[in-house]
C-alpha cells in the first residue's frame, strides 16, 4: 500500500509539473522583468530616455504616396524593453493596401484616426472576417492570424494607430515571404495550382525596383 501511494504521489507531482510547464508555454510572450525598467549597457538614464521624438516628423507632414508604417518598437525605442508594448502609425494613401501579413508575437489593436478602411482577418478554419471601419472605430486582429487593411477610397487618405502587446510583434508579409525568399518556382506552381510562368510574373511584380 505504501509503495502504491508513493508511486501515485510521484505521478501526481509529475502531472502538476507538466501542467505548470504547459501554462508557461501557452502564456509565453515578452520576457518578464524583475526591475522597474531595463537599461541597456553604457546608457545613462534621464527623463529623455523614456521619450521618443521620431514620430514628430509624421505630424503635419504631407501624406505619403505609398502605404507607410512608422514604428515605435524596441528597435526605435529602447525604453520599451521589458514593457510588452509597442506602437505604429499607419498611413494609407488613396487606393493603397497593407497586404496580407501576420504578427507572430502579438495581437494588433487598430484605431482609425481618419478616413475609412476595409479590414479583415482569416482564422484557422479559413473563415474570413471583414469590416469597413469609419473614423473613430477600433478593430482587433488576433495574434498570429493573417490580416490586411485596404483604403478603397480613390480620393482620400486614411491614418490609423496600432498598438501591440509585444516590444517586437514581428511582421511576416504573405506575398513577400512566399514569392521573394527563394522557394522553387515549381514548388510554388504546384502549391497554387498554376504554372511556372505565372509564378515568375508574380515574383517579378514583387521584386524591389532599383
PDB file of C-alpha atoms in Angstrom:
ATOM      1  CA  UNK A   1       0.000   0.000   0.000  1.00  0.00           C
ATOM      2  CA  UNK A   2       2.844   2.392   0.902  1.00  0.00           C
ATOM      3  CA  UNK A   3       4.621   1.728  -2.395  1.00  0.00           C
ATOM      4  CA  UNK A   4       1.381   2.251  -4.340  1.00  0.00           C
ATOM      5  CA  UNK A   5       0.734   5.528  -2.517  1.00  0.00           C
ATOM      6  CA  UNK A   6       4.298   6.717  -3.157  1.00  0.00           C
ATOM      7  CA  UNK A   7       4.044   5.928  -6.862  1.00  0.00           C
ATOM      8  CA  UNK A   8       0.678   7.662  -7.087  1.00  0.00           C
ATOM      9  CA  UNK A   9       2.072  10.697  -5.296  1.00  0.00           C
ATOM     10  CA  UNK A  10       5.038  10.900  -7.662  1.00  0.00           C
ATOM     11  CA  UNK A  11       2.730  10.668 -10.681  1.00  0.00           C
ATOM     12  CA  UNK A  12       0.561  13.422  -9.274  1.00  0.00           C
ATOM     13  CA  UNK A  13       3.578  15.676  -8.740  1.00  0.00           C
ATOM     14  CA  UNK A  14       4.810  14.922 -12.263  1.00  0.00           C
ATOM     15  CA  UNK A  15       1.389  15.853 -13.667  1.00  0.00           C
ATOM     16  CA  UNK A  16       1.467  19.143 -11.765  1.00  0.00           C
ATOM     17  CA  UNK A  17       4.924  19.960 -13.141  1.00  0.00           C
ATOM     18  CA  UNK A  18       3.692  19.259 -16.675  1.00  0.00           C
ATOM     19  CA  UNK A  19       0.654  21.468 -16.077  1.00  0.00           C
ATOM     20  CA  UNK A  20       2.782  24.396 -14.917  1.00  0.00           C
ATOM     21  CA  UNK A  21       5.090  23.911 -17.917  1.00  0.00           C
ATOM     22  CA  UNK A  22       2.116  23.926 -20.272  1.00  0.00           C
ATOM     23  CA  UNK A  23       0.767  27.109 -18.711  1.00  0.00           C
ATOM     24  CA  UNK A  24       4.156  28.750 -19.143  1.00  0.00           C
ATOM     25  CA  UNK A  25       4.299  27.746 -22.816  1.00  0.00           C
ATOM     26  CA  UNK A  26       0.757  28.954 -23.505  1.00  0.00           C
ATOM     27  CA  UNK A  27       1.321  32.325 -21.841  1.00  0.00           C
ATOM     28  CA  UNK A  28       4.847  32.830 -23.159  1.00  0.00           C
ATOM     29  CA  UNK A  29       5.479  36.243 -24.667  1.00  0.00           C
ATOM     30  CA  UNK A  30       7.868  39.043 -23.902  1.00  0.00           C
ATOM     31  CA  UNK A  31      10.188  38.165 -21.024  1.00  0.00           C
ATOM     32  CA  UNK A  32       9.076  39.327 -17.583  1.00  0.00           C
ATOM     33  CA  UNK A  33      11.455  41.650 -15.774  1.00  0.00           C
ATOM     34  CA  UNK A  34      12.201  41.920 -12.054  1.00  0.00           C
ATOM     35  CA  UNK A  35      13.122  45.606 -12.104  1.00  0.00           C
ATOM     36  CA  UNK A  36      11.143  48.760 -12.809  1.00  0.00           C
ATOM     37  CA  UNK A  37      12.614  49.045 -16.298  1.00  0.00           C
ATOM     38  CA  UNK A  38      15.521  47.804 -18.408  1.00  0.00           C
ATOM     39  CA  UNK A  39      18.536  49.963 -19.160  1.00  0.00           C
ATOM     40  CA  UNK A  40      20.981  48.962 -21.927  1.00  0.00           C
ATOM     41  CA  UNK A  41      24.660  48.942 -21.039  1.00  0.00           C
ATOM     42  CA  UNK A  42      26.556  52.204 -21.459  1.00  0.00           C
ATOM     43  CA  UNK A  43      23.329  54.235 -21.284  1.00  0.00           C
ATOM     44  CA  UNK A  44      22.713  56.956 -18.712  1.00  0.00           C
ATOM     45  CA  UNK A  45      19.053  57.171 -17.786  1.00  0.00           C
ATOM     46  CA  UNK A  46      17.377  60.552 -17.556  1.00  0.00           C
ATOM     47  CA  UNK A  47      13.930  61.887 -18.441  1.00  0.00           C
ATOM     48  CA  UNK A  48      14.645  61.803 -22.161  1.00  0.00           C
ATOM     49  CA  UNK A  49      15.315  58.038 -22.079  1.00  0.00           C
ATOM     50  CA  UNK A  50      11.568  57.468 -21.759  1.00  0.00           C
ATOM     51  CA  UNK A  51      10.667  59.789 -24.654  1.00  0.00           C
ATOM     52  CA  UNK A  52      10.657  59.010 -28.383  1.00  0.00           C
ATOM     53  CA  UNK A  53      10.588  62.054 -30.661  1.00  0.00           C
ATOM     54  CA  UNK A  54      10.991  60.333 -34.045  1.00  0.00           C
ATOM     55  CA  UNK A  55       7.260  60.388 -34.755  1.00  0.00           C
ATOM     56  CA  UNK A  56       7.096  64.184 -34.681  1.00  0.00           C
ATOM     57  CA  UNK A  57       8.025  64.045 -38.364  1.00  0.00           C
ATOM     58  CA  UNK A  58       4.713  62.314 -39.101  1.00  0.00           C
ATOM     59  CA  UNK A  59       2.561  65.054 -37.565  1.00  0.00           C
ATOM     60  CA  UNK A  60       1.612  67.685 -40.108  1.00  0.00           C
ATOM     61  CA  UNK A  61       3.723  66.128 -42.856  1.00  0.00           C
ATOM     62  CA  UNK A  62       2.294  65.685 -46.374  1.00  0.00           C
ATOM     63  CA  UNK A  63       0.686  62.259 -46.813  1.00  0.00           C
ATOM     64  CA  UNK A  64       2.985  59.625 -48.324  1.00  0.00           C
ATOM     65  CA  UNK A  65       2.461  58.408 -51.890  1.00  0.00           C
ATOM     66  CA  UNK A  66       2.555  54.729 -50.847  1.00  0.00           C
ATOM     67  CA  UNK A  67       1.466  52.859 -47.732  1.00  0.00           C
ATOM     68  CA  UNK A  68       3.808  53.749 -44.849  1.00  0.00           C
ATOM     69  CA  UNK A  69       4.411  52.381 -41.341  1.00  0.00           C
ATOM     70  CA  UNK A  70       6.199  54.472 -38.706  1.00  0.00           C
ATOM     71  CA  UNK A  71       7.142  52.242 -35.779  1.00  0.00           C
ATOM     72  CA  UNK A  72       7.817  52.721 -32.096  1.00  0.00           C
ATOM     73  CA  UNK A  73       9.124  49.247 -31.265  1.00  0.00           C
ATOM     74  CA  UNK A  74      12.171  48.095 -29.329  1.00  0.00           C
ATOM     75  CA  UNK A  75      14.460  48.835 -32.280  1.00  0.00           C
ATOM     76  CA  UNK A  76      13.416  52.505 -32.334  1.00  0.00           C
ATOM     77  CA  UNK A  77      12.696  52.972 -28.615  1.00  0.00           C
ATOM     78  CA  UNK A  78      15.000  51.036 -26.234  1.00  0.00           C
ATOM     79  CA  UNK A  79      12.995  52.147 -23.178  1.00  0.00           C
ATOM     80  CA  UNK A  80      10.289  49.677 -24.247  1.00  0.00           C
ATOM     81  CA  UNK A  81      12.475  46.723 -23.207  1.00  0.00           C
ATOM     82  CA  UNK A  82      10.541  44.551 -20.769  1.00  0.00           C
ATOM     83  CA  UNK A  83       7.330  46.591 -21.089  1.00  0.00           C
ATOM     84  CA  UNK A  84       5.479  44.277 -23.552  1.00  0.00           C
ATOM     85  CA  UNK A  85       4.069  47.121 -25.629  1.00  0.00           C
ATOM     86  CA  UNK A  86       4.796  48.859 -28.932  1.00  0.00           C
ATOM     87  CA  UNK A  87       3.113  51.157 -31.361  1.00  0.00           C
ATOM     88  CA  UNK A  88       2.849  52.036 -35.054  1.00  0.00           C
ATOM     89  CA  UNK A  89       1.357  54.821 -37.134  1.00  0.00           C
ATOM     90  CA  UNK A  90      -0.120  53.533 -40.396  1.00  0.00           C
ATOM     91  CA  UNK A  91      -0.679  55.885 -43.341  1.00  0.00           C
ATOM     92  CA  UNK A  92      -2.780  54.779 -46.310  1.00  0.00           C
ATOM     93  CA  UNK A  93      -2.842  56.983 -49.421  1.00  0.00           C
ATOM     94  CA  UNK A  94      -5.960  56.754 -51.575  1.00  0.00           C
ATOM     95  CA  UNK A  95      -6.374  53.257 -53.002  1.00  0.00           C
ATOM     96  CA  UNK A  96      -3.453  51.748 -51.053  1.00  0.00           C
ATOM     97  CA  UNK A  97      -3.231  48.457 -49.189  1.00  0.00           C
ATOM     98  CA  UNK A  98      -1.333  46.910 -46.315  1.00  0.00           C
ATOM     99  CA  UNK A  99      -1.011  43.437 -47.888  1.00  0.00           C
ATOM    100  CA  UNK A 100      -1.928  40.228 -46.048  1.00  0.00           C
ATOM    101  CA  UNK A 101       0.540  39.595 -43.224  1.00  0.00           C
ATOM    102  CA  UNK A 102       0.824  38.231 -39.693  1.00  0.00           C
ATOM    103  CA  UNK A 103       2.326  39.340 -36.378  1.00  0.00           C
ATOM    104  CA  UNK A 104       3.597  36.112 -34.771  1.00  0.00           C
ATOM    105  CA  UNK A 105       4.191  37.557 -31.305  1.00  0.00           C
ATOM    106  CA  UNK A 106       1.203  39.803 -30.676  1.00  0.00           C
ATOM    107  CA  UNK A 107      -2.377  40.749 -31.407  1.00  0.00           C
ATOM    108  CA  UNK A 108      -2.904  44.151 -33.030  1.00  0.00           C
ATOM    109  CA  UNK A 109      -5.407  46.753 -31.827  1.00  0.00           C
ATOM    110  CA  UNK A 110      -6.036  49.299 -34.596  1.00  0.00           C
ATOM    111  CA  UNK A 111      -7.633  52.722 -34.024  1.00  0.00           C
ATOM    112  CA  UNK A 112      -8.697  54.605 -37.159  1.00  0.00           C
ATOM    113  CA  UNK A 113      -7.823  58.278 -36.750  1.00  0.00           C
ATOM    114  CA  UNK A 114      -9.141  59.463 -40.100  1.00  0.00           C
ATOM    115  CA  UNK A 115     -10.666  58.180 -43.308  1.00  0.00           C
ATOM    116  CA  UNK A 116     -12.192  54.760 -43.923  1.00  0.00           C
ATOM    117  CA  UNK A 117     -10.592  51.311 -44.145  1.00  0.00           C
ATOM    118  CA  UNK A 118     -11.708  47.873 -45.175  1.00  0.00           C
ATOM    119  CA  UNK A 119     -10.035  45.412 -42.806  1.00  0.00           C
ATOM    120  CA  UNK A 120     -10.124  41.674 -42.440  1.00  0.00           C
ATOM    121  CA  UNK A 121      -8.507  38.575 -40.965  1.00  0.00           C
ATOM    122  CA  UNK A 122      -8.719  34.836 -41.570  1.00  0.00           C
ATOM    123  CA  UNK A 123      -8.984  32.355 -38.708  1.00  0.00           C
ATOM    124  CA  UNK A 124      -7.564  28.823 -38.563  1.00  0.00           C
ATOM    125  CA  UNK A 125     -10.744  27.397 -40.087  1.00  0.00           C
ATOM    126  CA  UNK A 126     -10.215  29.653 -43.138  1.00  0.00           C
ATOM    127  CA  UNK A 127     -13.172  31.857 -42.229  1.00  0.00           C
ATOM    128  CA  UNK A 128     -12.812  35.474 -43.341  1.00  0.00           C
ATOM    129  CA  UNK A 129     -13.955  38.267 -41.001  1.00  0.00           C
ATOM    130  CA  UNK A 130     -14.220  41.704 -42.649  1.00  0.00           C
ATOM    131  CA  UNK A 131     -15.398  45.137 -41.611  1.00  0.00           C
ATOM    132  CA  UNK A 132     -15.441  48.637 -43.084  1.00  0.00           C
ATOM    133  CA  UNK A 133     -14.122  50.980 -40.415  1.00  0.00           C
ATOM    134  CA  UNK A 134     -15.022  54.639 -40.056  1.00  0.00           C
ATOM    135  CA  UNK A 135     -13.063  57.331 -38.243  1.00  0.00           C
ATOM    136  CA  UNK A 136     -13.016  56.568 -34.505  1.00  0.00           C
ATOM    137  CA  UNK A 137     -13.505  52.807 -34.862  1.00  0.00           C
ATOM    138  CA  UNK A 138     -11.319  50.175 -33.177  1.00  0.00           C
ATOM    139  CA  UNK A 139     -10.612  46.707 -34.603  1.00  0.00           C
ATOM    140  CA  UNK A 140      -8.586  43.838 -33.134  1.00  0.00           C
ATOM    141  CA  UNK A 141      -6.561  41.424 -35.243  1.00  0.00           C
ATOM    142  CA  UNK A 142      -5.951  38.258 -33.180  1.00  0.00           C
ATOM    143  CA  UNK A 143      -2.381  37.175 -32.592  1.00  0.00           C
ATOM    144  CA  UNK A 144      -0.706  35.271 -35.423  1.00  0.00           C
ATOM    145  CA  UNK A 145      -3.632  35.353 -37.876  1.00  0.00           C
ATOM    146  CA  UNK A 146      -3.326  36.588 -41.468  1.00  0.00           C
ATOM    147  CA  UNK A 147      -4.902  40.037 -41.866  1.00  0.00           C
ATOM    148  CA  UNK A 148      -4.922  43.103 -44.097  1.00  0.00           C
ATOM    149  CA  UNK A 149      -6.127  46.704 -44.408  1.00  0.00           C
ATOM    150  CA  UNK A 150      -7.309  48.392 -47.619  1.00  0.00           C
ATOM    151  CA  UNK A 151      -8.166  52.028 -48.315  1.00  0.00           C
ATOM    152  CA  UNK A 152     -10.690  51.619 -51.117  1.00  0.00           C
ATOM    153  CA  UNK A 153     -11.351  55.363 -51.374  1.00  0.00           C
ATOM    154  CA  UNK A 154      -9.786  56.575 -54.636  1.00  0.00           C
ATOM    155  CA  UNK A 155      -9.657  60.189 -53.456  1.00  0.00           C
ATOM    156  CA  UNK A 156      -8.964  60.288 -49.702  1.00  0.00           C
ATOM    157  CA  UNK A 157      -6.170  59.040 -47.469  1.00  0.00           C
ATOM    158  CA  UNK A 158      -6.578  57.261 -44.125  1.00  0.00           C
ATOM    159  CA  UNK A 159      -4.490  57.177 -40.960  1.00  0.00           C
ATOM    160  CA  UNK A 160      -4.518  54.660 -38.127  1.00  0.00           C
ATOM    161  CA  UNK A 161      -2.613  53.876 -34.937  1.00  0.00           C
ATOM    162  CA  UNK A 162      -1.899  50.281 -33.950  1.00  0.00           C
ATOM    163  CA  UNK A 163      -0.917  49.029 -30.502  1.00  0.00           C
ATOM    164  CA  UNK A 164       0.818  45.682 -29.904  1.00  0.00           C
ATOM    165  CA  UNK A 165       1.309  43.572 -26.782  1.00  0.00           C
ATOM    166  CA  UNK A 166       4.981  42.989 -27.530  1.00  0.00           C
ATOM    167  CA  UNK A 167       8.047  45.169 -27.948  1.00  0.00           C
ATOM    168  CA  UNK A 168       8.679  43.279 -31.189  1.00  0.00           C
ATOM    169  CA  UNK A 169       5.454  41.909 -32.648  1.00  0.00           C
ATOM    170  CA  UNK A 170       7.211  40.831 -35.846  1.00  0.00           C
ATOM    171  CA  UNK A 171       5.715  41.112 -39.327  1.00  0.00           C
ATOM    172  CA  UNK A 172       5.532  38.284 -41.854  1.00  0.00           C
ATOM    173  CA  UNK A 173       4.266  39.557 -45.215  1.00  0.00           C
ATOM    174  CA  UNK A 174       2.447  36.772 -47.084  1.00  0.00           C
ATOM    175  CA  UNK A 175       3.290  37.917 -50.656  1.00  0.00           C
ATOM    176  CA  UNK A 176       6.899  38.761 -49.832  1.00  0.00           C
ATOM    177  CA  UNK A 177       7.530  35.639 -47.760  1.00  0.00           C
ATOM    178  CA  UNK A 178       6.054  33.297 -50.355  1.00  0.00           C
ATOM    179  CA  UNK A 179       7.389  34.824 -53.553  1.00  0.00           C
ATOM    180  CA  UNK A 180      10.682  36.584 -52.732  1.00  0.00           C
ATOM    181  CA  UNK A 181      12.517  34.203 -50.392  1.00  0.00           C
ATOM    182  CA  UNK A 182      13.828  31.676 -52.888  1.00  0.00           C
ATOM    183  CA  UNK A 183      11.169  28.948 -52.825  1.00  0.00           C
ATOM    184  CA  UNK A 184      11.497  26.955 -56.032  1.00  0.00           C
ATOM    185  CA  UNK A 185       9.152  28.077 -58.839  1.00  0.00           C
ATOM    186  CA  UNK A 186       7.954  24.514 -59.474  1.00  0.00           C
ATOM    187  CA  UNK A 187       7.017  24.075 -55.798  1.00  0.00           C
ATOM    188  CA  UNK A 188       5.055  27.322 -55.832  1.00  0.00           C
ATOM    189  CA  UNK A 189       3.358  26.404 -59.106  1.00  0.00           C
ATOM    190  CA  UNK A 190       2.179  23.085 -57.635  1.00  0.00           C
ATOM    191  CA  UNK A 191       1.131  24.708 -54.366  1.00  0.00           C
ATOM    192  CA  UNK A 192      -1.010  27.342 -56.105  1.00  0.00           C
ATOM    193  CA  UNK A 193      -2.183  25.002 -58.884  1.00  0.00           C
ATOM    194  CA  UNK A 194      -0.788  27.220 -61.603  1.00  0.00           C
ATOM    195  CA  UNK A 195       2.219  27.227 -63.944  1.00  0.00           C
ATOM    196  CA  UNK A 196       5.812  28.362 -63.507  1.00  0.00           C
ATOM    197  CA  UNK A 197       5.343  31.308 -65.885  1.00  0.00           C
ATOM    198  CA  UNK A 198       2.594  32.737 -63.665  1.00  0.00           C
ATOM    199  CA  UNK A 199       4.774  32.309 -60.581  1.00  0.00           C
ATOM    200  CA  UNK A 200       7.634  34.117 -62.301  1.00  0.00           C
ATOM    201  CA  UNK A 201       5.356  37.019 -63.237  1.00  0.00           C
ATOM    202  CA  UNK A 202       4.253  37.303 -59.617  1.00  0.00           C
ATOM    203  CA  UNK A 203       7.870  37.290 -58.454  1.00  0.00           C
ATOM    204  CA  UNK A 204       8.774  39.967 -60.967  1.00  0.00           C
ATOM    205  CA  UNK A 205       5.936  42.164 -59.755  1.00  0.00           C
ATOM    206  CA  UNK A 206       7.169  41.891 -56.155  1.00  0.00           C
ATOM    207  CA  UNK A 207      10.842  42.431 -56.948  1.00  0.00           C
ATOM    208  CA  UNK A 208      12.379  45.529 -55.374  1.00  0.00           C
ATOM    209  CA  UNK A 209      12.666  48.265 -58.001  1.00  0.00           C
ATOM    210  CA  UNK A 210      16.124  49.825 -58.283  1.00  0.00           C
TER     211      UNK A 210
END
